[in-house]
Amino acid sequence: MNWEAWLADEDYPGLIAQAETVLTTHPEDIPAWGYGGLAYLLQGDTEAAQGWWFQALTVLNSEQIQALGEWLGAQAEGYRDTQPQVGLELYRAAQELAPSPERLLSLIQLAASIGALTPEELESLVHILKPSNSLPIKPLYKTLLDVVSLVEFNPQIQQFILACRPHLPAHIYAKALSLSSINLQWQNALEVREKLLNIALDADPENLEILGSLASIYGETHQHERALQICDRQMAVAQTQSLSAQGYALTCRLRELLNAGGAAWQEALATVDSYRQVLTALAAGEIDQTPTIKKLGANLFHLPFFLPYFRDEPHQDRPLFNQITSQIGRALCKSPPQPFVWDNSLTGSRLRVGFLSLTLRRHSVGWLARTFFNHYDREQFEFFLYYIGNPPDTLGQSWFVEKCDHYFYHNYPEPLTAKIAADQIQILIDLDSLTLTGSCVVLAQKPAPIQVTWLGWDATGMDTIDYFIADPWVLPENAQDYYQETIWRLPETYIAVDGFEIGVPDVRREDLGIDPTAVIFYTAQSGYKRHPDVVDWQLQVLKQVPNSYLCVKYIYDGEGLYEQFRTQAQALGIDPQRLRFLPPVDSEYVHRANLQCLADVILDTYPYNGATTTLEALWLGIPLVTRVGQQFAARNSYAFLTQCGISEGIAHSAEEYVDWGVRLGTDSALRQDIRQRLLESRRTSPLWNGKQFAQQFGSVLQEMWRLYQESQG
């Protein structure tokens, strides 16, 4: 009987009628029982399918019922990816007829993935997770990962987690909990992550990755003393392991010191020399393949991450990035990148451009990239969006999805890599760089023939990246001497925006007790950028400008920031009452409105400038003081001011920074002149001409593909 032909024609009523005819004369026919119920399922009638299979129990013997269950289980495997709800009902029926621990694991994985897991099914799994029962490690690991990642945490989930412990090796168990904790979307996600990581740490107490993740959570929840205690424990463990393990632990400690702020910044500065020595030693040799790579994996991409926050020496530091990240990428690749084989059927079609990101949402990268997505030429380009993480949410991701032709999301790099290669992406654009280690794993596999870094942070240094997008100002003329990637400079600017929406302010001068005639200096950056030297410059400006205040907007914990500014102010003889601290706001629109309402002059950070914050200020017409450096992070504000035709406020030394701050603070006519020129630049500067930028960037992408084709002969 050719049952599959009926399925191919989607003639489900005909298939059911045929099954009934067969069963009239052959009531023991397993395929007839199976296909009849499947036809009901495919029609969307789950209740009829269940009734059909229940009827089989009245006819078949125990051996035949077992065979029907096995048949349904095999069918479930075929439908789980294409029609998951059908696959789930097949699993459920199969498990009812022929119970199997392995099949129950598959059922629960699928149910969790589509949000259909029932408490009864989870209870049945906990029931078979007795220490005396033996379950296959790999399917159980996958089930633990899926359930904890996708099902909102509750006491039953915790019971399931603990029941899994005797069945998995400690490091496998800990890895599942650690990975599943990363992408939680619940309201109490940090609380749940902490609980999961502590359970994992009990199982694997010397796991450096879990210690690092736990320290990060305590830092995010402002428990800085506890975070640093965890870092001390991590450092002690790392000392017994490899140099790269020690480097990773040191990187985690630096992160928490910068998060804590205040006196912790001084401790971080005292650590920089040893930090760079470790990086130099790692760059000089091969990153150890085992056991550190297996244990820490993509986390090692963060090893050199903090150098640009401490120093502005790219001619010395960029080679370290190049060597370290390229070595890690090669070590993580299970096999060499496969050569790109072009599908000739796609010749003549639009250029296939992929974007790899977590931050195309309500994030600095998202705010800056959206103008390009608004103006690109859809007749020339076919855009593919690859999100690392959960499905697009309400934080702006869906906006980008609508602007693209295709999108794909996954929590893990391997499926993303395979999908990018299968989609025949010609140019893959990475928007997150070393801020997102998962994207680095994808890029190390080289799934696209041309790979480009744009916008996020700085270049990775990986030898699988072909180009880094810049402009004539944001990198020095000799930057190619120390960049691994080929620097492709756009003619006028590496980013343009059409402007920024502004809301209603929620704080005004009078709310802060500031006289309307006073001058307000304003600085808004994360704790990572609050280098004590720059805080001193900003306070020296404040000291020399009568009737002035410094408003400090913090993004993370304010206590360390209070301590840092107040301590340094008192050391300079400045009354701390001239400082005002503004907490974060929920809306970027309100942030910009507050900025417009309060700020007379923006004081930028160094050696890591603002980028989005600078653009917001310039769009609003607010003068800005910045110190120009050599690295990408130290030249954004300089580039943006230059593109607006403004030279006032651009300093090349600490002394010039203070001088410009004092001059702008005391010369209201100069401030007004700059404000007027900035507002006029909205009509003239390439920085605010998104349509022109999209054309220029589009031409660059076309030229990249042309050069690639030439290189292939």
mmCIF file of C-alpha atoms in Angstrom, residues 128-411:
data_model
loop_
_atom_site.group_PDB
_atom_site.id
_atom_site.type_symbol
_atom_site.label_atom_id
_atom_site.label_comp_id
_atom_site.label_asym_id
_atom_site.label_seq_id
_atom_site.Cartn_x
_atom_site.Cartn_y
_atom_site.Cartn_z
ATOM 1 C CA ILE A 128 12.360 7.830 35.855
ATOM 2 C CA LEU A 129 15.381 9.862 37.027
ATOM 3 C CA LYS A 130 15.965 7.555 39.957
ATOM 4 C CA PRO A 131 19.652 6.911 40.687
ATOM 5 C CA SER A 132 19.073 3.214 40.014
ATOM 6 C CA ASN A 133 17.927 3.902 36.429
ATOM 7 C CA SER A 134 20.446 4.344 33.634
ATOM 8 C CA LEU A 135 19.790 7.102 31.091
ATOM 9 C CA PRO A 136 21.864 8.051 28.043
ATOM 10 C CA ILE A 137 24.088 11.021 28.852
ATOM 11 C CA LYS A 138 23.856 13.007 25.615
ATOM 12 C CA PRO A 139 20.011 13.056 25.296
ATOM 13 C CA LEU A 140 19.639 13.832 29.007
ATOM 14 C CA TYR A 141 22.143 16.690 28.737
ATOM 15 C CA LYS A 142 20.182 18.126 25.786
ATOM 16 C CA THR A 143 16.906 17.769 27.700
ATOM 17 C CA LEU A 144 18.307 19.503 30.764
ATOM 18 C CA LEU A 145 19.640 22.310 28.581
ATOM 19 C CA ASP A 146 16.340 22.807 26.736
ATOM 20 C CA VAL A 147 14.051 22.620 29.749
ATOM 21 C CA VAL A 148 16.057 25.029 31.896
ATOM 22 C CA SER A 149 16.567 27.461 28.995
ATOM 23 C CA LEU A 150 13.000 27.500 27.742
ATOM 24 C CA VAL A 151 10.641 26.728 30.621
ATOM 25 C CA GLU A 152 10.090 29.367 33.280
ATOM 26 C CA PHE A 153 11.779 28.392 36.517
ATOM 27 C CA ASN A 154 9.584 26.941 39.267
ATOM 28 C CA PRO A 155 9.943 24.376 42.085
ATOM 29 C CA GLN A 156 9.186 21.493 39.703
ATOM 30 C CA ILE A 157 11.968 22.622 37.368
ATOM 31 C CA GLN A 158 14.359 22.787 40.315
ATOM 32 C CA GLN A 159 13.319 19.262 41.333
ATOM 33 C CA PHE A 160 14.050 18.084 37.770
ATOM 34 C CA ILE A 161 17.459 19.811 37.795
ATOM 35 C CA LEU A 162 18.483 18.128 41.032
ATOM 36 C CA ALA A 163 17.169 14.753 39.829
ATOM 37 C CA CYS A 164 19.469 14.950 36.789
ATOM 38 C CA ARG A 165 22.611 15.328 38.913
ATOM 39 C CA PRO A 166 23.347 11.591 39.548
ATOM 40 C CA HIS A 167 22.980 10.769 35.854
ATOM 41 C CA LEU A 168 25.508 13.219 34.394
ATOM 42 C CA PRO A 169 29.242 13.736 34.902
ATOM 43 C CA ALA A 170 29.855 16.809 37.056
ATOM 44 C CA HIS A 171 31.380 18.929 34.290
ATOM 45 C CA ILE A 172 28.599 18.018 31.825
ATOM 46 C CA TYR A 173 25.914 18.810 34.394
ATOM 47 C CA ALA A 174 27.537 22.124 35.270
ATOM 48 C CA LYS A 175 27.964 23.027 31.599
ATOM 49 C CA ALA A 176 24.263 22.432 30.892
ATOM 50 C CA LEU A 177 23.189 24.704 33.738
ATOM 51 C CA SER A 178 25.739 27.357 32.845
ATOM 52 C CA LEU A 179 24.737 27.456 29.173
ATOM 53 C CA SER A 180 21.019 27.375 29.869
ATOM 54 C CA SER A 181 21.314 30.284 32.296
ATOM 55 C CA ILE A 182 22.674 32.661 29.659
ATOM 56 C CA ASN A 183 19.506 33.383 27.687
ATOM 57 C CA LEU A 184 16.813 33.397 30.352
ATOM 58 C CA GLN A 185 14.049 35.898 29.582
ATOM 59 C CA TRP A 186 12.067 35.770 32.819
ATOM 60 C CA GLN A 187 11.480 38.879 34.926
ATOM 61 C CA ASN A 188 13.594 37.401 37.714
ATOM 62 C CA ALA A 189 16.267 36.151 35.305
ATOM 63 C CA LEU A 190 19.252 37.308 37.382
ATOM 64 C CA GLU A 191 17.884 35.632 40.494
ATOM 65 C CA VAL A 192 17.306 32.396 38.586
ATOM 66 C CA ARG A 193 20.735 32.577 36.949
ATOM 67 C CA GLU A 194 22.371 32.938 40.350
ATOM 68 C CA LYS A 195 20.469 29.913 41.665
ATOM 69 C CA LEU A 196 21.375 27.804 38.616
ATOM 70 C CA LEU A 197 25.032 28.763 38.717
ATOM 71 C CA ASN A 198 25.323 28.001 42.419
ATOM 72 C CA ILE A 199 23.817 24.552 41.811
ATOM 73 C CA ALA A 200 26.320 24.068 38.982
ATOM 74 C CA LEU A 201 29.192 25.259 41.159
ATOM 75 C CA ASP A 202 28.278 22.758 43.870
ATOM 76 C CA ALA A 203 28.736 20.034 41.254
ATOM 77 C CA ASP A 204 31.919 21.460 39.712
ATOM 78 C CA PRO A 205 33.516 23.784 42.315
ATOM 79 C CA GLU A 206 36.625 24.636 40.271
ATOM 80 C CA ASN A 207 34.824 25.589 37.082
ATOM 81 C CA LEU A 208 36.354 28.910 36.012
ATOM 82 C CA GLU A 209 33.551 29.786 33.612
ATOM 83 C CA ILE A 210 30.852 29.356 36.246
ATOM 84 C CA LEU A 211 32.867 31.355 38.762
ATOM 85 C CA GLY A 212 33.229 34.131 36.189
ATOM 86 C CA SER A 213 29.515 34.103 35.375
ATOM 87 C CA LEU A 214 28.579 34.177 39.049
ATOM 88 C CA ALA A 215 30.920 37.115 39.691
ATOM 89 C CA SER A 216 29.287 38.931 36.777
ATOM 90 C CA ILE A 217 25.825 38.438 38.277
ATOM 91 C CA TYR A 218 26.931 39.813 41.632
ATOM 92 C CA GLY A 219 28.465 42.761 39.813
ATOM 93 C CA GLU A 220 25.244 43.397 37.868
ATOM 94 C CA THR A 221 23.244 43.330 41.106
ATOM 95 C CA HIS A 222 25.708 45.730 42.783
ATOM 96 C CA GLN A 223 27.059 43.126 45.212
ATOM 97 C CA HIS A 224 30.600 44.172 44.360
ATOM 98 C CA GLU A 225 32.312 42.829 47.466
ATOM 99 C CA ARG A 226 30.781 39.420 46.862
ATOM 100 C CA ALA A 227 31.730 39.573 43.167
ATOM 101 C CA LEU A 228 35.363 40.279 44.033
ATOM 102 C CA GLN A 229 35.375 37.422 46.563
ATOM 103 C CA ILE A 230 34.267 35.074 43.789
ATOM 104 C CA CYS A 231 37.030 36.532 41.574
ATOM 105 C CA ASP A 232 39.600 35.813 44.307
ATOM 106 C CA ARG A 233 38.406 32.214 44.383
ATOM 107 C CA GLN A 234 38.598 32.058 40.595
ATOM 108 C CA MET A 235 42.148 33.480 40.576
ATOM 109 C CA ALA A 236 43.267 30.862 43.110
ATOM 110 C CA VAL A 237 41.887 28.032 40.968
ATOM 111 C CA ALA A 238 43.409 29.478 37.783
ATOM 112 C CA GLN A 239 46.887 29.580 39.337
ATOM 113 C CA THR A 240 46.888 25.771 39.295
ATOM 114 C CA GLN A 241 45.977 25.690 35.600
ATOM 115 C CA SER A 242 47.253 27.156 32.336
ATOM 116 C CA LEU A 243 48.393 30.668 31.469
ATOM 117 C CA SER A 244 45.254 31.309 29.428
ATOM 118 C CA ALA A 245 43.146 30.233 32.425
ATOM 119 C CA GLN A 246 45.038 32.763 34.532
ATOM 120 C CA GLY A 247 44.478 35.395 31.854
ATOM 121 C CA TYR A 248 40.764 34.646 31.820
ATOM 122 C CA ALA A 249 40.506 34.929 35.618
ATOM 123 C CA LEU A 250 42.429 38.207 35.535
ATOM 124 C CA THR A 251 40.089 39.544 32.838
ATOM 125 C CA CYS A 252 37.047 38.670 34.985
ATOM 126 C CA ARG A 253 38.609 40.431 37.970
ATOM 127 C CA LEU A 254 39.319 43.557 35.926
ATOM 128 C CA ARG A 255 35.696 43.596 34.765
ATOM 129 C CA GLU A 256 34.439 43.522 38.347
ATOM 130 C CA LEU A 257 36.925 46.146 39.529
ATOM 131 C CA LEU A 258 35.724 48.517 36.809
ATOM 132 C CA ASN A 259 32.098 47.725 37.625
ATOM 133 C CA ALA A 260 32.710 48.476 41.301
ATOM 134 C CA GLY A 261 34.328 51.832 40.528
ATOM 135 C CA GLY A 262 35.668 54.123 43.217
ATOM 136 C CA ALA A 263 38.838 52.847 44.882
ATOM 137 C CA ALA A 264 38.533 49.630 42.848
ATOM 138 C CA TRP A 265 39.569 51.594 39.739
ATOM 139 C CA GLN A 266 42.958 52.248 41.363
ATOM 140 C CA GLU A 267 43.408 48.539 42.012
ATOM 141 C CA ALA A 268 42.521 47.875 38.376
ATOM 142 C CA LEU A 269 45.156 50.370 37.220
ATOM 143 C CA ALA A 270 47.750 48.670 39.416
ATOM 144 C CA THR A 271 46.927 45.381 37.638
ATOM 145 C CA VAL A 272 47.311 46.614 34.064
ATOM 146 C CA ASP A 273 51.035 45.860 33.722
ATOM 147 C CA SER A 274 50.630 42.247 34.823
ATOM 148 C CA TYR A 275 47.519 41.976 32.605
ATOM 149 C CA ARG A 276 49.469 43.060 29.556
ATOM 150 C CA GLN A 277 52.378 40.758 30.467
ATOM 151 C CA VAL A 278 50.017 37.781 30.471
ATOM 152 C CA LEU A 279 48.584 38.838 27.106
ATOM 153 C CA THR A 280 52.077 39.265 25.655
ATOM 154 C CA ALA A 281 53.078 35.784 26.828
ATOM 155 C CA LEU A 282 49.909 34.281 25.352
ATOM 156 C CA ALA A 283 50.443 36.081 22.049
ATOM 157 C CA ALA A 284 54.037 34.831 21.857
ATOM 158 C CA GLY A 285 53.027 31.171 22.115
ATOM 159 C CA GLU A 286 50.138 29.012 21.022
ATOM 160 C CA ILE A 287 46.968 29.206 23.120
ATOM 161 C CA ASP A 288 46.835 25.826 24.871
ATOM 162 C CA GLN A 289 44.411 23.488 23.173
ATOM 163 C CA THR A 290 43.514 21.433 26.232
ATOM 164 C CA PRO A 291 42.152 21.526 28.758
ATOM 165 C CA THR A 292 41.541 25.304 28.804
ATOM 166 C CA ILE A 293 40.010 25.582 25.336
ATOM 167 C CA LYS A 294 37.570 22.784 26.144
ATOM 168 C CA LYS A 295 36.674 24.303 29.500
ATOM 169 C CA LEU A 296 36.511 27.997 28.625
ATOM 170 C CA GLY A 297 35.956 27.943 24.868
ATOM 171 C CA ALA A 298 34.669 31.214 23.441
ATOM 172 C CA ASN A 299 35.136 33.003 26.791
ATOM 173 C CA LEU A 300 38.819 33.316 25.909
ATOM 174 C CA PHE A 301 37.967 35.845 23.193
ATOM 175 C CA HIS A 302 37.526 38.335 26.047
ATOM 176 C CA LEU A 303 41.179 38.032 27.101
ATOM 177 C CA PRO A 304 42.372 41.361 25.585
ATOM 178 C CA PHE A 305 39.015 43.130 25.875
ATOM 179 C CA PHE A 306 39.895 45.674 28.578
ATOM 180 C CA LEU A 307 43.135 47.083 27.199
ATOM 181 C CA PRO A 308 41.462 50.005 25.341
ATOM 182 C CA TYR A 309 39.794 51.157 28.556
ATOM 183 C CA PHE A 310 43.153 51.607 30.267
ATOM 184 C CA ARG A 311 45.523 52.781 27.546
ATOM 185 C CA ASP A 312 45.729 54.286 24.085
ATOM 186 C CA GLU A 313 48.613 52.365 22.511
ATOM 187 C CA PRO A 314 47.150 50.603 19.453
ATOM 188 C CA HIS A 315 50.536 50.187 17.736
ATOM 189 C CA GLN A 316 51.510 47.945 20.691
ATOM 190 C CA ASP A 317 48.156 46.476 21.637
ATOM 191 C CA ARG A 318 46.467 45.708 18.324
ATOM 192 C CA PRO A 319 49.114 43.078 17.440
ATOM 193 C CA LEU A 320 48.184 41.313 20.700
ATOM 194 C CA PHE A 321 44.531 41.312 19.638
ATOM 195 C CA ASN A 322 45.506 39.916 16.239
ATOM 196 C CA GLN A 323 47.593 37.080 17.609
ATOM 197 C CA ILE A 324 45.414 36.083 20.552
ATOM 198 C CA THR A 325 41.993 36.145 18.891
ATOM 199 C CA SER A 326 43.269 34.422 15.749
ATOM 200 C CA GLN A 327 44.835 31.652 17.827
ATOM 201 C CA ILE A 328 41.644 31.159 19.827
ATOM 202 C CA GLY A 329 39.576 31.063 16.652
ATOM 203 C CA ARG A 330 41.800 28.386 15.128
ATOM 204 C CA ALA A 331 41.813 26.362 18.350
ATOM 205 C CA LEU A 332 38.010 26.394 18.569
ATOM 206 C CA CYS A 333 37.487 25.270 14.971
ATOM 207 C CA LYS A 334 36.901 21.540 14.887
ATOM 208 C CA SER A 335 37.910 21.513 11.238
ATOM 209 C CA PRO A 336 39.409 24.063 8.836
ATOM 210 C CA PRO A 337 36.880 26.492 7.281
ATOM 211 C CA GLN A 338 35.314 24.992 4.187
ATOM 212 C CA PRO A 339 35.888 26.728 0.837
ATOM 213 C CA PHE A 340 32.958 28.729 -0.461
ATOM 214 C CA VAL A 341 31.188 27.027 -3.372
ATOM 215 C CA TRP A 342 28.842 29.373 -5.197
ATOM 216 C CA ASP A 343 25.453 28.117 -6.325
ATOM 217 C CA ASN A 344 25.379 29.114 -10.008
ATOM 218 C CA SER A 345 21.592 29.251 -9.967
ATOM 219 C CA LEU A 346 21.918 32.431 -7.859
ATOM 220 C CA THR A 347 24.074 34.259 -10.416
ATOM 221 C CA GLY A 348 22.560 37.587 -11.371
ATOM 222 C CA SER A 349 20.446 37.812 -8.235
ATOM 223 C CA ARG A 350 20.746 40.445 -5.538
ATOM 224 C CA LEU A 351 23.904 40.491 -3.413
ATOM 225 C CA ARG A 352 23.281 38.281 -0.401
ATOM 226 C CA VAL A 353 24.410 40.165 2.715
ATOM 227 C CA GLY A 354 24.121 38.698 6.209
ATOM 228 C CA PHE A 355 24.183 40.571 9.527
ATOM 229 C CA LEU A 356 25.351 38.718 12.634
ATOM 230 C CA SER A 357 24.358 40.397 15.894
ATOM 231 C CA LEU A 358 22.745 40.404 19.287
ATOM 232 C CA THR A 359 22.594 44.201 19.453
ATOM 233 C CA LEU A 360 20.329 45.088 16.518
ATOM 234 C CA ARG A 361 17.676 46.177 18.990
ATOM 235 C CA ARG A 362 17.279 49.004 21.516
ATOM 236 C CA HIS A 363 21.009 49.277 21.967
ATOM 237 C CA SER A 364 23.688 51.699 20.784
ATOM 238 C CA VAL A 365 24.437 49.544 17.758
ATOM 239 C CA GLY A 366 20.747 49.297 16.918
ATOM 240 C CA TRP A 367 20.182 53.053 17.196
ATOM 241 C CA LEU A 368 23.068 53.735 14.822
ATOM 242 C CA ALA A 369 22.439 50.932 12.308
ATOM 243 C CA ARG A 370 18.744 51.549 11.766
ATOM 244 C CA THR A 371 19.285 54.465 9.357
ATOM 245 C CA PHE A 372 21.214 52.210 6.985
ATOM 246 C CA PHE A 373 18.481 49.570 7.170
ATOM 247 C CA ASN A 374 15.941 52.275 6.356
ATOM 248 C CA HIS A 375 17.690 53.431 3.184
ATOM 249 C CA TYR A 376 19.485 50.456 1.604
ATOM 250 C CA ASP A 377 18.592 49.566 -1.974
ATOM 251 C CA ARG A 378 16.349 46.502 -1.857
ATOM 252 C CA GLU A 379 16.763 45.977 -5.592
ATOM 253 C CA GLN A 380 20.500 45.440 -5.159
ATOM 254 C CA PHE A 381 20.676 43.644 -1.809
ATOM 255 C CA GLU A 382 18.999 40.681 -0.177
ATOM 256 C CA PHE A 383 19.456 41.049 3.574
ATOM 257 C CA PHE A 384 19.673 38.100 5.970
ATOM 258 C CA LEU A 385 19.571 38.724 9.719
ATOM 259 C CA TYR A 386 21.175 36.230 12.110
ATOM 260 C CA TYR A 387 20.380 36.833 15.768
ATOM 261 C CA ILE A 388 22.456 35.188 18.459
ATOM 262 C CA GLY A 389 19.929 34.546 21.179
ATOM 263 C CA ASN A 390 16.214 34.125 21.587
ATOM 264 C CA PRO A 391 13.492 35.030 19.065
ATOM 265 C CA PRO A 392 13.061 38.736 18.268
ATOM 266 C CA ASP A 393 11.388 40.466 21.187
ATOM 267 C CA THR A 394 9.753 43.790 21.893
ATOM 268 C CA LEU A 395 13.033 45.683 22.389
ATOM 269 C CA GLY A 396 13.304 46.691 18.764
ATOM 270 C CA GLN A 397 14.571 43.476 17.207
ATOM 271 C CA SER A 398 11.339 42.946 15.298
ATOM 272 C CA TRP A 399 11.846 46.315 13.571
ATOM 273 C CA PHE A 400 15.065 45.026 12.021
ATOM 274 C CA VAL A 401 13.457 41.709 11.127
ATOM 275 C CA GLU A 402 10.846 43.580 9.084
ATOM 276 C CA LYS A 403 13.593 45.466 7.228
ATOM 277 C CA CYS A 404 15.290 42.245 6.117
ATOM 278 C CA ASP A 405 14.274 39.558 3.661
ATOM 279 C CA HIS A 406 15.104 36.652 5.957
ATOM 280 C CA TYR A 407 16.041 36.081 9.557
ATOM 281 C CA PHE A 408 17.242 33.204 11.711
ATOM 282 C CA TYR A 409 17.963 33.020 15.416
ATOM 283 C CA HIS A 410 19.670 30.509 17.666
ATOM 284 C CA ASN A 411 21.288 30.478 21.080
#
